[in-house]
Amino acid sequence: MAVTPVADRFDFPLEEEKTLELWKELDAFRTSLRQSKDRPRYTFYDGPPFATGLPHYGHILAGTIKDVVTRCAHQSGFHVERRFGWDCHGLPVEYEIDKKLGLKGPGDVEKMGVAAYNAECRNIVTRYSKEWEEIVTRMGRWIDFENDYKTLYPWYMESIWWVFKQFYDKGLVYRGYKVMPYSTGCHTPLSNFEVGQNYKEVTDPGIIVNFPLDDDPEVSMIAWTTTPWTLPSNLALCVHPDYTYVKVKDNSVDKVYIMLEDRLDALFKKPEEYSILERFPGTAVRGKKYRPLFEYFAHLKTTDPNTGPFRILCDTYVTSETGTGVVHQAPGFGEDDFRIAVAHGIFRKGEPVVCPVDASGNFTAEVSDFHGQYVKDADKGITKMLKEKGRLVHQGTFKHSYPFCWRSDTPLLYKAVPSWFIRVECIVEQLLENNKKCYWVPEFVKEKRFHNWLKEARDWCISRNRYWGTPIPLWVSEDFSEVVCVGSIEELEKLSGKKIDDLHKENVDDITIPSIRGNGVLRRVTEVFDCWFESGSMPYAHKHYPFENKKLFDSTFPADFVAEGIDQTRGWFYTLLVVSTALFNSPPYKNLIVNGLVLASDGQKMSKRLKNYPDPMDVVNRYGADALRLYLVNSPVVRAEVLRFQERGVKDVVKDVFLPWFNAYRFLIQNVIRLKEEEGVVFKCKEDFTPTNEMDRWITSFTQSLITFMKEELAAYRLYTVVPRLVKFIDQLTNWYVRFNRKRIKGEAGLEECQCSIQTLFSVVFAITRMMSPFTPFLTEHMYQNLRHLLPWKPTSNNASVHYLMLPQSRTDLIDKHIEESVALMQSVIDLGRYIRDQRVLPVKFPLPEVVVIHRDPGSREKVQSLQTYILEELNVKRLTIATDDRQYGVKLQAEPNSEILGKRLKADFKRVAPAVKALTDEQLLQFQEDGMISVLGHELSGEDIKISYAVDPAVSAQYSAHAVGGLMVLLDVTPSAEMMEEGIAREVISKIQKLRKKVGLQPQDAVTVLYEPSSSSTDDSSALSLDRIVQSHRQYIESTTKGPIKRFPQGPEAVVATPMAEDEQKMKGLAGVTLHLWIVSSSPPSSSSSSSLPQSRFVNLELVPGS
């Protein structure tokens, strides 16, 4: 089958839909897996998302990174299983049901029945699974949805039990009271790593209250708090043992307080407002007792100064940065409060602690005055009561960052709850060691953020007081003296004598186990697992390990690759590492890519409510999935930085990358077809082709170097270096190689040159198609389906998709660094020349007499000389001069201060520094360029602070303009001449003709004639006559370039009628006030009814005959 012509216009989204149909027809993904089944395995773990909401840009980004890496692994010779997973349990699901059914707390669930509640949860866990599959598939990601895993599958849950039993048998599980971040919206404690997911700026009350001392009621300790609701539970005060405290008299109210000397400004604005009576260290008040704020727990007070509550304690956690230096202690609502209370014998570890707040965050009957009130709502009433009691010293507000529940968006409370914990603190050193064995991209996340988090890791609360989750498999006696940990379904069936099909709470809670110690029957504890424990156990549970796939798992663990967002450093990455370290003292993954966050264009978090971002699928439908994929993976977000999503960035990918690339492919196919039609030569790729033309050698070498670079960088998982190089390569291909070789490729330099250039272009286009296939799977597939018919091998089912092919291997024999460096230098010369033209507003169509290239390195001068033909043509210059010394041309450096940067930094001193910067000499500026720093009037200035430009001394070389980069300088002779101006106008005429041909879809081989007519907007038509003369004098040049004759439009009514194919009228930029009117007509032989191919005359005399 021959190649098919490529249309001028290409609808990227529409063609992607066609490619999806092709993949469906080929069963492409599964076919690729069947083809690779005997290859070495590459293990990939996909973190399971919740299906209770639709995918957002964060999901699409992470999914694209995963797809790129796993495609690259497959195309590097591995078998890569890719199974989609679903997180089905936990708060995200329960919260949706609670909202739907209006459930306010555990009582409502118990009333409804756990079985009915869980049935509701089960019904929504895959609410959006169909949409997920559609969106993920539309994004071009190849992953198995049919052979998925769900955390609700009984076999998955059974592996969770096995993991937990290993922990239990190792002594890593315990039950205890601990102050935990508690969600009153979801009625459950959260893990400490869940807290960091949703901080908000809030304004809380900030009050200071007094605590009169028992031994001197006229003197009061004063403490500051932003949580008045915790004051009814106050059991102690804490001071720093080493800080200096003062007994201070408030002169305005004649009261005496004790507070930290460094915090006097927390209460007093001026020194005259207070009098210091005494100074002493914090230890001086240790053990003193004080009068309770409320009577709710006053009965707990003892007379022994060394025991019991309502006494002053010492601890170094007290700071001098906020408050009064005296910290109110409510052990039921603060981690440090709890720790200090246990350490000082306020109560013993394991004993219930004062915590008069229920699961919904309301006060219990113990706080009778506020019984049933939500604690945050009670702040005002408590403050008012304290004022009435004379205990309020000062009242204000405090703005600070506060954690909210990541699911219910309600403020978290820190609350003492009985929970089940995994001992993590005792394995911190192992966690740190295993983290060192992992390779992170970027590395700073591993070395800083994650390392610091692991270093401070705390025991992990893995229990949730909820219903929809994997039940914790502990059967206990009533007093917890006898505990049985179950590790499998079979084990529970043997112990209980019951047949078990499902492990959810409603199915196992009624199962009892006979006690072997005479404790009657053992019943399961009420809690379920934190869903993070379930996802952290995914490597084992998704394989139903160790009950199945043991040999396969043992040979493929740890995973070769995982990837998620930076927020997962305290989530999935962390739980994976904790579980694998506790189980096997091994990291769970070898290589890990961390992506940053995708924010709205204004830098805010993307919000459905604010509608501050475009719907992802709307963007895909406008520009295509490939464009969105490439935009995301070619952004700072793959370096774990923040990306402000801009839809125009996706559009720019299409405009700046895809269209030029597609046009190069189209140009190749056009000339393959032309070669057959005009020369009778059927093109076929030659795999062993070695080019000899200089530019062919360059682009071939550049391609092979890129293949080498890509292989090395992909092995290091550095997508952020690979993608920019691929994009740059497309620019090199389209804007340099194709541009410089169009005539050769079109056959204008002879058949042999044509065939060599087409062989080169094909090999390069085919190579970039394969290299880009993991990143832009749709466009590369579309191109490949045509290109494959030009390959030397026969099209078969094994090569039916570009994604079945391996990534290209570099041919080192084709790499020529000398030619690559030469062309790079040539490009720099051309770029500098273009810059000068832009600065002097001299379009390239106007030829200039000379370009001077100055370089001190002989090798560089030789490289420039070898490619002078391209430099002269591209810059439209008549002569190239190569020199070694810029002084002979009078070039000097000029410095301008960057007022935007320096003005802000230097402020008033900028006025003094600015003229000094402008006065810097050539020698000083050359040294500045070399060092990157310079001192000006005592200020150290760096590269961005000074803008350097180049000027030519008019006394030496008035006709030149200069610019430079590094050791390379370019000067252009910008002297205008009439001859060169006319040539520029001729080029402008050519440009307008070519645009008109393109507008009507003409191919180079189409035989047409161009007619023209100049006109002037003024009464003086000399300019129009000048244009006519220029066209005639440059006629041969115009006709050879446009591939057809150009004629003056005929005047008078005698012109024979014909119909133009295209017509246009445009103003000439090179001639003020002149308009050029163009017509394109067919050059084919005239029909019998017409003696000419000229268009209709614009003047036709008609005679009307009555009655005809």
XYZ file of N, CA and C in Angstrom, residues 766-912:
441
model
N 10.990 9.781 11.109
C 10.635 8.490 11.684
C 11.244 8.330 13.079
N 12.473 8.813 13.259
C 13.131 8.720 14.573
C 12.397 9.574 15.608
N 12.055 10.822 15.246
C 11.379 11.692 16.220
C 9.970 11.193 16.487
N 9.355 10.537 15.509
C 8.032 9.963 15.720
C 8.090 8.880 16.790
N 9.103 8.029 16.720
C 9.243 6.987 17.742
C 9.646 7.577 19.096
N 10.547 8.553 19.087
C 10.982 9.151 20.354
C 9.849 9.887 21.054
N 8.995 10.515 20.270
C 7.894 11.282 20.852
C 6.681 10.419 21.185
N 6.670 9.176 20.736
C 5.462 8.355 20.898
C 5.022 8.161 22.353
N 5.930 8.031 23.328
C 5.438 7.933 24.714
C 4.812 9.227 25.225
N 5.211 10.355 24.647
C 4.755 11.657 25.127
C 3.487 12.120 24.398
N 3.460 11.913 23.084
C 2.307 12.331 22.273
C 1.821 11.118 21.482
N 1.141 10.200 22.129
C 0.812 8.913 21.497
C -0.122 9.021 20.302
N -0.955 10.051 20.249
C -1.927 10.154 19.160
C -1.285 10.632 17.856
N -0.612 11.772 17.914
C -0.031 12.347 16.696
C 1.013 11.414 16.106
N 1.810 10.791 16.950
C 2.837 9.884 16.445
C 2.203 8.656 15.793
N 1.093 8.183 16.366
C 0.402 7.046 15.754
C -0.147 7.430 14.390
N -0.731 8.621 14.298
C -1.284 9.088 13.021
C -0.194 9.140 11.960
N 0.942 9.719 12.297
C 2.035 9.816 11.331
C 2.557 8.427 10.963
N 2.719 7.588 11.960
C 3.293 6.263 11.718
C 2.444 5.442 10.767
N 1.126 5.567 10.869
C 0.254 4.765 10.009
C 0.497 5.058 8.527
N 1.031 6.213 8.208
C 1.403 6.543 6.840
C 2.871 6.208 6.566
N 3.728 6.548 7.519
C 5.170 6.328 7.341
C 5.525 4.851 7.219
N 4.753 4.000 7.879
C 5.120 2.574 7.913
C 5.160 1.948 6.519
N 4.443 2.540 5.557
C 4.434 2.003 4.194
C 5.712 2.335 3.435
N 6.562 3.175 4.028
C 7.843 3.517 3.404
C 9.007 2.772 4.039
N 8.694 1.928 5.030
C 9.737 1.189 5.735
C 10.180 -0.016 4.927
N 11.399 -0.496 5.170
C 11.906 -1.615 4.368
C 11.263 -2.953 4.721
N 10.605 -3.016 5.896
C 9.949 -4.273 6.251
C 8.455 -4.221 5.922
N 7.888 -5.418 5.781
C 6.489 -5.540 5.393
C 5.571 -5.210 6.571
N 4.536 -4.389 6.369
C 3.583 -4.110 7.459
C 2.884 -5.389 7.918
N 2.956 -5.681 9.233
C 2.297 -6.855 9.811
C 1.612 -6.441 11.103
N 0.918 -7.409 11.715
C 0.241 -7.129 12.986
C 1.241 -6.808 14.089
N 2.476 -7.270 13.958
C 3.484 -7.010 14.988
C 4.036 -5.589 14.931
N 3.846 -4.915 13.807
C 4.284 -3.521 13.723
C 3.132 -2.599 13.315
N 1.920 -3.019 13.698
C 0.724 -2.279 13.284
C 0.559 -0.952 14.023
N 1.284 -0.749 15.108
C 1.202 0.497 15.877
C 2.606 0.965 16.190
N 2.790 2.271 16.215
C 4.099 2.813 16.590
C 4.460 2.411 18.013
N 3.443 2.123 18.828
C 3.692 1.786 20.231
C 4.115 0.332 20.419
N 4.122 -0.440 19.338
C 4.684 -1.795 19.392
C 6.191 -1.764 19.151
N 6.680 -0.666 18.581
C 8.096 -0.572 18.203
C 8.941 -0.196 19.411
N 10.193 -0.611 19.370
C 11.128 -0.178 20.397
C 11.585 1.257 20.116
N 12.008 1.960 21.160
C 12.599 3.271 20.955
C 13.858 3.106 20.108
N 14.181 4.093 19.269
C 15.347 3.936 18.388
C 16.655 3.825 19.166
N 17.569 3.030 18.633
C 18.916 2.907 19.191
C 19.852 3.796 18.374
N 20.741 4.479 19.046
C 21.602 5.425 18.332
C 22.673 4.708 17.517
N 22.976 5.276 16.374
C 24.101 4.827 15.551
C 25.264 5.773 15.810
N 26.164 5.348 16.652
C 27.269 6.226 17.055
C 28.171 6.590 15.874
N 28.175 5.737 14.834
C 29.020 6.043 13.677
C 28.522 7.264 12.910
N 27.281 7.659 13.151
C 26.721 8.819 12.459
C 26.840 10.105 13.280
N 27.340 9.987 14.505
C 27.466 11.178 15.363
C 28.767 11.907 15.030
N 28.635 13.170 14.708
C 29.776 14.018 14.352
C 29.657 15.311 15.150
N 30.331 15.371 16.275
C 30.224 16.533 17.152
C 30.766 17.798 16.482
N 31.731 17.632 15.589
C 32.288 18.803 14.908
C 31.230 19.485 14.053
N 30.473 18.703 13.306
C 29.445 19.314 12.460
C 28.312 19.883 13.316
N 27.997 19.234 14.441
C 26.968 19.772 15.335
C 27.401 21.113 15.905
N 28.684 21.203 16.324
C 29.196 22.466 16.872
C 29.244 23.542 15.791
N 29.612 23.146 14.571
C 29.676 24.114 13.472
C 28.305 24.711 13.193
N 27.293 23.865 13.110
C 25.940 24.361 12.826
C 25.417 25.193 14.000
N 25.733 24.767 15.224
C 25.301 25.553 16.388
C 25.902 26.951 16.336
N 27.164 27.046 15.929
C 27.814 28.352 15.798
C 27.183 29.157 14.673
N 26.900 28.477 13.548
C 26.227 29.140 12.434
C 24.880 29.692 12.887
N 24.143 28.912 13.669
C 22.831 29.360 14.150
C 22.964 30.585 15.045
N 24.014 30.604 15.862
C 24.241 31.770 16.724
C 24.522 33.012 15.886
N 25.320 32.850 14.827
C 25.601 33.973 13.924
C 24.302 34.490 13.311
N 23.490 33.574 12.831
C 22.221 33.958 12.190
C 21.286 34.612 13.200
N 21.205 34.057 14.410
C 20.339 34.652 15.442
C 20.784 36.069 15.785
N 22.089 36.271 15.902
C 22.586 37.613 16.200
C 22.279 38.569 15.046
N 22.450 38.076 13.822
C 22.126 38.908 12.669
C 20.652 39.268 12.623
N 19.799 38.291 12.920
C 18.351 38.563 12.946
C 18.028 39.592 14.023
N 18.712 39.473 15.174
C 18.470 40.430 16.274
C 18.798 41.854 15.812
N 19.932 42.000 15.126
C 20.327 43.334 14.647
C 19.298 43.857 13.651
N 18.854 42.990 12.731
C 17.831 43.409 11.761
C 16.564 43.868 12.484
N 16.143 43.112 13.488
C 14.941 43.488 14.238
C 15.129 44.835 14.921
N 16.306 45.028 15.527
C 16.567 46.285 16.230
C 16.561 47.474 15.274
N 17.056 47.264 14.069
C 17.126 48.353 13.082
C 15.922 48.368 12.144
N 14.932 47.500 12.416
C 13.715 47.391 11.601
C 14.091 47.219 10.126
N 14.883 46.188 9.874
C 15.299 45.854 8.517
C 14.847 44.431 8.208
N 13.676 44.252 7.603
C 13.196 42.899 7.298
C 14.205 42.125 6.472
N 14.227 40.804 6.640
C 15.206 39.950 5.966
C 15.069 40.028 4.456
N 13.900 40.377 3.946
C 13.722 40.426 2.481
C 14.572 41.526 1.842
N 15.036 42.484 2.644
C 15.906 43.529 2.105
C 17.364 43.120 2.276
N 18.079 42.879 1.187
C 19.465 42.416 1.279
C 20.397 43.497 1.815
N 21.454 43.029 2.477
C 22.461 43.939 3.023
C 23.825 43.566 2.432
N 24.750 44.523 2.401
C 26.017 44.262 1.704
C 26.976 43.321 2.423
N 26.999 43.349 3.795
C 28.060 42.577 4.467
C 27.651 42.181 5.883
N 28.096 40.988 6.283
C 28.044 40.568 7.677
C 29.466 40.265 8.103
N 29.846 40.780 9.263
C 31.174 40.548 9.824
C 31.032 39.666 11.057
N 31.764 38.576 11.092
C 31.758 37.672 12.240
C 33.123 37.748 12.913
N 33.126 38.082 14.195
C 34.387 38.236 14.940
C 34.462 37.155 16.008
N 35.546 36.380 16.003
C 35.767 35.332 17.017
C 37.277 35.121 17.158
N 37.738 35.022 18.368
C 39.184 34.875 18.586
C 39.663 33.432 18.395
N 38.736 32.471 18.454
C 39.116 31.057 18.336
C 39.239 30.670 16.860
N 40.424 30.190 16.408
C 40.593 29.821 14.990
C 39.639 28.713 14.561
N 39.391 27.727 15.449
C 38.487 26.633 15.114
C 37.082 27.128 14.858
N 36.634 28.092 15.662
C 35.293 28.649 15.478
C 35.198 29.428 14.178
N 36.266 30.178 13.849
C 36.257 30.943 12.601
C 36.192 29.995 11.402
N 36.887 28.877 11.517
C 36.876 27.883 10.440
C 35.482 27.284 10.264
N 34.792 27.027 11.397
C 33.447 26.453 11.332
C 32.470 27.426 10.668
N 32.600 28.704 10.999
C 31.725 29.709 10.395
C 31.982 29.781 8.889
N 33.255 29.751 8.522
C 33.624 29.837 7.112
C 33.046 28.673 6.318
N 33.029 27.477 6.932
C 32.573 26.286 6.215
C 31.080 26.333 5.899
N 30.336 27.165 6.618
C 28.887 27.218 6.425
C 28.421 28.600 5.966
N 29.324 29.333 5.334
C 29.000 30.715 4.964
C 27.836 30.799 3.985
N 27.686 29.779 3.111
C 26.590 29.823 2.135
C 25.249 29.962 2.828
N 25.059 29.191 3.924
C 23.787 29.226 4.662
C 23.617 30.557 5.389
N 24.720 31.080 5.907
C 24.644 32.361 6.628
C 24.239 33.475 5.673
N 24.879 33.521 4.527
C 24.568 34.575 3.549
C 23.122 34.488 3.076
N 22.679 33.273 2.825
C 21.316 33.102 2.321
C 20.287 33.443 3.391
N 20.513 32.965 4.605
C 19.514 33.158 5.656
C 19.431 34.610 6.103
N 20.575 35.289 6.158
C 20.564 36.695 6.571
C 20.361 37.636 5.381
N 20.329 37.060 4.150
C 20.178 37.849 2.927
C 21.248 38.934 2.864
N 22.500 38.462 2.918
C 23.663 39.346 2.896
C 24.550 38.924 1.732
N 25.221 39.889 1.113
C 26.030 39.606 -0.075
C 27.412 39.059 0.243
N 27.985 39.456 1.405
C 29.377 39.096 1.660
C 29.580 38.768 3.139
N 30.411 37.758 3.431
C 30.775 37.390 4.805
C 32.242 37.721 5.021
N 32.522 38.459 6.072
C 33.900 38.761 6.469
C 34.132 38.177 7.856
N 35.239 37.477 8.028
C 35.555 36.875 9.319
C 36.786 37.574 9.877
N 36.693 38.039 11.118
C 37.772 38.810 11.736
C 38.064 38.283 13.138
N 39.158 38.759 13.713
C 39.578 38.309 15.045
C 39.499 39.398 16.101
N 39.413 40.660 15.682
C 39.497 41.758 16.646
C 38.384 42.756 16.387
N 37.569 43.007 17.402
C 36.450 43.935 17.227
C 36.897 45.397 17.255
N 38.134 45.634 17.725
C 38.568 47.029 17.858
C 38.717 47.714 16.503
N 39.059 46.931 15.485
C 39.228 47.545 14.168
C 37.916 48.072 13.609
N 36.801 47.611 14.205
C 35.479 48.093 13.765
C 34.884 49.114 14.741
N 35.662 49.463 15.761
C 35.205 50.479 16.705
C 34.068 50.028 17.600
N 34.016 48.727 17.911
C 32.941 48.207 18.764
C 33.245 48.515 20.225
N 32.260 48.978 20.933
C 32.416 49.211 22.371
C 31.153 48.782 23.113
N 31.344 48.490 24.394
C 30.235 48.043 25.243
C 29.552 49.238 25.889
N 28.247 49.109 26.069
C 27.476 50.134 26.769
C 26.651 49.472 27.863
N 26.612 50.079 29.033
C 25.884 49.507 30.169
C 24.714 50.399 30.550
N 23.596 49.727 30.852
C 22.405 50.422 31.352
C 21.964 49.722 32.631
N 21.699 50.467 33.704
C 21.218 49.820 34.933
C 19.798 49.297 34.742
N 19.516 48.135 35.282
C 18.156 47.580 35.237
C 17.345 48.295 36.314
N 16.639 49.328 35.907
C 15.957 50.194 36.875
C 14.885 49.455 37.664
N 14.231 48.467 37.030
C 13.160 47.751 37.723
C 13.708 46.969 38.918
N 14.860 46.321 38.714
C 15.456 45.515 39.796
C 16.220 46.397 40.775
N 17.118 47.223 40.246
C 17.979 48.032 41.121
C 17.199 49.120 41.839
N 16.176 49.656 41.159
C 15.379 50.698 41.816
C 14.740 50.205 43.097
N 14.201 48.974 43.047
C 13.563 48.405 44.247
C 14.597 48.117 45.328
N 15.778 47.619 44.883
C 16.774 47.177 45.866
C 17.558 48.335 46.474
N 17.965 49.285 45.622
C 18.826 50.374 46.101
C 18.055 51.586 46.597
N 16.777 51.653 46.197
C 15.908 52.765 46.607
C 16.565 54.117 46.284
N 16.768 54.981 47.283
C 17.260 56.338 47.029
C 18.668 56.328 46.437
N 19.459 55.286 46.751
C 20.840 55.234 46.271
C 20.919 54.931 44.774
N 19.785 54.553 44.187
C 19.786 54.225 42.757
C 20.174 55.437 41.916
N 19.763 56.623 42.348
C 20.080 57.832 41.588
C 21.586 58.062 41.499
N 22.312 57.622 42.530
C 23.767 57.785 42.551
C 24.462 56.669 41.748
